[in-house]
Coordinates of C-alpha atoms in Angstrom, one line a residue:
Chain F
S943 CA -9.1 -7.1 -10.7
A944 CA -11.2 -5.6 -7.9
V945 CA -13.0 -2.3 -7.3
I946 CA -13.0 -1.1 -3.7
S947 CA -15.0 1.7 -2.2
Q948 CA -14.7 3.2 1.2
K949 CA -17.1 5.3 3.2
P950 CA -16.8 8.0 4.4
S951 CA -14.1 9.5 2.1
R952 CA -13.2 11.9 4.8
D953 CA -14.5 13.1 8.2
I954 CA -13.7 15.5 11.0
C955 CA -14.4 14.1 14.4
Q956 CA -14.0 15.3 18.0
R957 CA -11.7 13.6 20.4
G958 CA -13.3 10.9 22.5
T959 CA -15.7 9.9 19.8
S960 CA -15.6 6.8 17.5
L961 CA -15.8 6.5 13.7
T962 CA -16.6 3.4 11.7
I963 CA -15.1 3.1 8.2
Q964 CA -16.7 0.8 5.7
C965 CA -14.9 -1.1 2.9
Q966 CA -16.9 -2.6 0.1
V967 CA -15.4 -4.9 -2.6
D968 CA -17.1 -5.8 -5.9
S969 CA -16.1 -9.4 -5.7
Q970 CA -15.7 -12.0 -3.0
V971 CA -12.3 -12.1 -1.4
T972 CA -10.9 -14.1 1.5
M973 CA -8.3 -11.7 2.7
M974 CA -8.8 -8.0 3.5
F975 CA -6.3 -5.7 5.2
W976 CA -6.5 -2.4 6.9
Y977 CA -3.7 0.1 6.8
R978 CA -3.0 3.5 8.3
Q979 CA -1.1 6.3 6.5
Q980 CA -0.2 9.3 8.6
P981 CA 0.4 12.6 6.9
G982 CA 3.5 12.4 4.7
Q983 CA 4.3 8.9 5.8
S984 CA 4.3 5.4 4.4
L985 CA 1.6 2.8 5.0
T986 CA 1.4 0.8 8.2
L987 CA -0.6 -2.4 8.5
I988 CA -3.2 -2.3 11.3
A989 CA -4.8 -5.8 10.9
T990 CA -5.7 -8.6 8.6
A991 CA -9.4 -9.4 8.4
N992 CA -10.4 -12.8 7.1
Q993 CA -14.0 -13.8 6.9
G994 CA -15.1 -16.2 9.5
S995 CA -12.3 -15.6 11.9
E996 CA -11.0 -13.0 14.3
A997 CA -8.9 -10.2 12.9
T998 CA -5.2 -10.5 13.4
Y999 CA -3.6 -7.3 14.7
E1000 CA -0.1 -6.0 14.2
S1001 CA 2.1 -4.9 17.0
G1002 CA 1.0 -1.6 18.4
F1003 CA -2.6 -2.0 17.4
V1004 CA -5.3 -3.5 19.6
I1005 CA -8.8 -4.7 19.1
D1006 CA -10.3 -2.4 21.7
K1007 CA -9.0 0.6 19.8
F1008 CA -9.6 -0.7 16.3
P1009 CA -12.4 -3.2 16.3
I1010 CA -12.9 -4.8 12.9
S1011 CA -15.9 -6.7 11.5
R1012 CA -15.9 -9.0 8.5
P1013 CA -19.5 -10.2 8.1
N1014 CA -19.1 -11.5 4.6
L1015 CA -16.7 -11.9 1.7
T1016 CA -17.3 -8.5 0.2
F1017 CA -17.5 -6.1 3.2
S1018 CA -15.5 -5.1 6.3
T1019 CA -15.5 -2.2 8.8
L1020 CA -12.8 -0.7 10.9
T1021 CA -13.8 1.4 13.9
V1022 CA -11.4 4.0 15.3
S1023 CA -12.5 4.2 19.0
N1024 CA -12.1 6.9 21.6
M1025 CA -10.2 9.1 19.1
S1026 CA -7.4 11.5 19.8
P1027 CA -5.6 13.9 17.5
E1028 CA -2.9 11.3 17.0
D1029 CA -5.4 9.1 15.2
S1030 CA -5.6 11.7 12.4
S1031 CA -4.6 9.7 9.3
I1032 CA -5.7 8.2 6.1
Y1033 CA -7.2 4.7 6.6
L1034 CA -7.1 2.3 3.7
C1035 CA -8.4 -1.1 3.1
S1036 CA -7.0 -3.5 0.6
V1037 CA -7.8 -7.0 -0.7
D1038 CA -5.8 -9.9 -1.9
L1039 CA -7.4 -11.9 -4.7
A1040 CA -6.4 -15.5 -4.3
G1041 CA -4.0 -16.4 -7.2
D1042 CA -3.4 -12.8 -8.2
D1043 CA 0.0 -11.2 -7.8
E1044 CA -1.3 -7.8 -6.6
Q1045 CA -3.3 -6.2 -3.9
Y1046 CA -6.0 -3.7 -4.6
F1047 CA -6.5 -0.7 -2.4
G1048 CA -9.4 1.5 -1.7
P1049 CA -9.2 5.2 -2.1
G1050 CA -8.8 5.8 1.7
T1051 CA -10.7 7.6 4.4
R1052 CA -9.1 10.8 5.6
L1053 CA -9.8 11.3 9.3
T1054 CA -9.1 14.4 11.2
V1055 CA -9.5 14.4 14.9
T1056 CA -9.9 17.8 16.6
Chain J
L617 CA 10.7 -9.6 6.8
A618 CA 13.2 -8.3 4.3
K619 CA 13.8 -4.6 4.8
T620 CA 14.0 -2.4 1.7
T621 CA 16.0 0.8 1.2
Q622 CA 15.4 3.3 -1.6
P623 CA 16.1 6.9 -2.2
I624 CA 13.8 9.3 -0.4
S625 CA 13.2 11.5 -3.5
M626 CA 14.2 11.9 -7.1
D627 CA 13.7 14.6 -9.7
S628 CA 13.4 14.2 -13.4
Y629 CA 12.1 15.9 -16.5
E630 CA 9.5 14.9 -19.0
G631 CA 10.6 12.5 -21.6
Q632 CA 13.5 11.1 -19.5
E633 CA 14.0 7.6 -18.3
V634 CA 13.9 7.2 -14.6
N635 CA 15.6 4.4 -12.7
I636 CA 14.7 3.9 -9.0
T637 CA 16.9 1.4 -7.2
C638 CA 15.9 -0.5 -4.1
S639 CA 18.2 -2.7 -1.9
H640 CA 16.9 -5.7 -0.1
N641 CA 19.9 -7.5 1.2
N642 CA 18.1 -10.1 3.3
I643 CA 15.6 -11.2 0.7
A644 CA 14.5 -14.8 1.2
T645 CA 14.4 -17.5 -1.5
N646 CA 10.6 -17.4 -1.7
D647 CA 10.3 -13.6 -1.8
Y648 CA 9.2 -11.6 -4.8
I649 CA 10.0 -8.0 -5.5
T650 CA 7.0 -5.8 -6.0
W651 CA 6.6 -2.1 -6.8
Y652 CA 3.6 0.1 -6.1
Q653 CA 2.8 3.6 -7.1
Q654 CA 0.8 6.0 -5.0
F655 CA -0.7 9.3 -6.2
P656 CA -1.8 11.9 -3.7
S657 CA -5.2 11.2 -2.2
Q658 CA -5.3 7.7 -3.6
G659 CA -4.4 4.2 -2.5
P660 CA -1.3 2.5 -3.8
R661 CA -1.5 0.8 -7.2
F662 CA 0.5 -2.3 -8.2
I663 CA 3.0 -1.6 -11.0
I664 CA 5.1 -4.6 -11.5
Q665 CA 6.5 -7.7 -9.8
G666 CA 9.5 -10.0 -10.5
Y667 CA 11.6 -12.7 -9.1
K668 CA 14.8 -12.5 -11.1
T669 CA 16.3 -11.1 -14.3
K670 CA 14.0 -8.7 -16.1
V671 CA 10.3 -8.2 -16.2
T672 CA 8.5 -5.7 -18.5
N673 CA 4.9 -4.6 -18.8
E674 CA 3.2 -1.7 -20.4
V675 CA 4.1 0.6 -17.6
A676 CA 7.6 -0.2 -16.5
S677 CA 10.5 -2.6 -16.4
L678 CA 12.0 -4.3 -13.4
F679 CA 15.6 -5.4 -13.4
I680 CA 16.8 -7.9 -10.8
P681 CA 20.4 -9.0 -10.6
A682 CA 21.4 -12.6 -10.0
D683 CA 22.0 -12.1 -6.3
R684 CA 18.5 -10.5 -5.9
K685 CA 19.8 -8.2 -3.2
S686 CA 18.7 -5.1 -5.2
S687 CA 16.3 -4.2 -7.9
T688 CA 15.7 -1.3 -10.3
L689 CA 12.4 0.0 -11.4
S690 CA 12.7 1.7 -14.8
L691 CA 10.1 4.1 -16.1
P692 CA 10.6 5.0 -19.7
R693 CA 10.0 8.5 -20.9
V694 CA 8.2 9.9 -17.8
S695 CA 5.5 12.5 -18.0
L696 CA 4.1 14.9 -15.4
S697 CA 1.5 12.3 -14.5
D698 CA 4.2 10.0 -13.3
T699 CA 4.8 12.3 -10.3
A700 CA 4.0 10.0 -7.4
V701 CA 5.6 8.0 -4.6
Y702 CA 7.0 4.6 -5.6
Y703 CA 7.3 1.8 -3.1
C704 CA 9.6 -1.2 -3.3
L705 CA 8.3 -4.2 -1.4
V706 CA 9.5 -7.7 -0.8
V707 CA 6.6 -10.0 -0.8
G708 CA 6.8 -13.5 0.6
G709 CA 4.4 -16.0 2.0
R710 CA 2.7 -13.5 4.2
R711 CA 0.1 -11.8 2.1
A712 CA 0.0 -8.5 4.0
L713 CA 2.3 -5.9 2.6
T714 CA 5.1 -4.2 4.5
F715 CA 5.7 -0.7 3.0
G716 CA 9.0 1.1 3.4
S717 CA 9.5 4.8 3.1
G718 CA 9.1 5.0 -0.7
T719 CA 10.7 7.3 -3.3
R720 CA 9.0 10.5 -4.1
L721 CA 9.4 11.2 -7.8
Q722 CA 8.9 14.7 -9.0
V723 CA 8.7 15.1 -12.8
Q724 CA 9.3 18.6 -14.1
P725 CA 8.1 20.0 -17.5

């Protein structure tokens, strides 16, 4: 299993600013994922972040808006850039332990953009 | 990617068995069926995964018919703490998860 923490747990930001969300895992993992969950909605994958390579973004998400860093096997950051109220969501990271059947999710970061 | 369809919401009472059915008509040979549970203000949590027939763990049972075009998550004797959103996913070679709309289960006393 894996224990995942995210910082901050929540934040209120002004439009036009940027916020960096941190994801820390208690074990080394190859694959990490970033998801967005808008209020009352399901989860949508933003990107896959593998250590040592560029993040792979899903359709509708671009690196300029959501730059991701993956400096080592236990840590990743997602930045939400030039925020607008439409970016108000919960952002979650998850990890895939090689050989395990399940993914483990962080508690999420609740972002409100005013 | 195999699309999943499940009821938007279900209501139950404490002590009852709850069955949530999911359809996944275009499931591929290598795909597994996986269920996650999400409580408010938390990330999703893995419940159970299966390929065919029946799988049971300490939390739930998963029934998958021979054609694998549907599956049923069975929660025995639910309690108030089982109130959550339940997601049915089809997981294949791609490790990233594709979430559908989920089923919002409300358990009443």
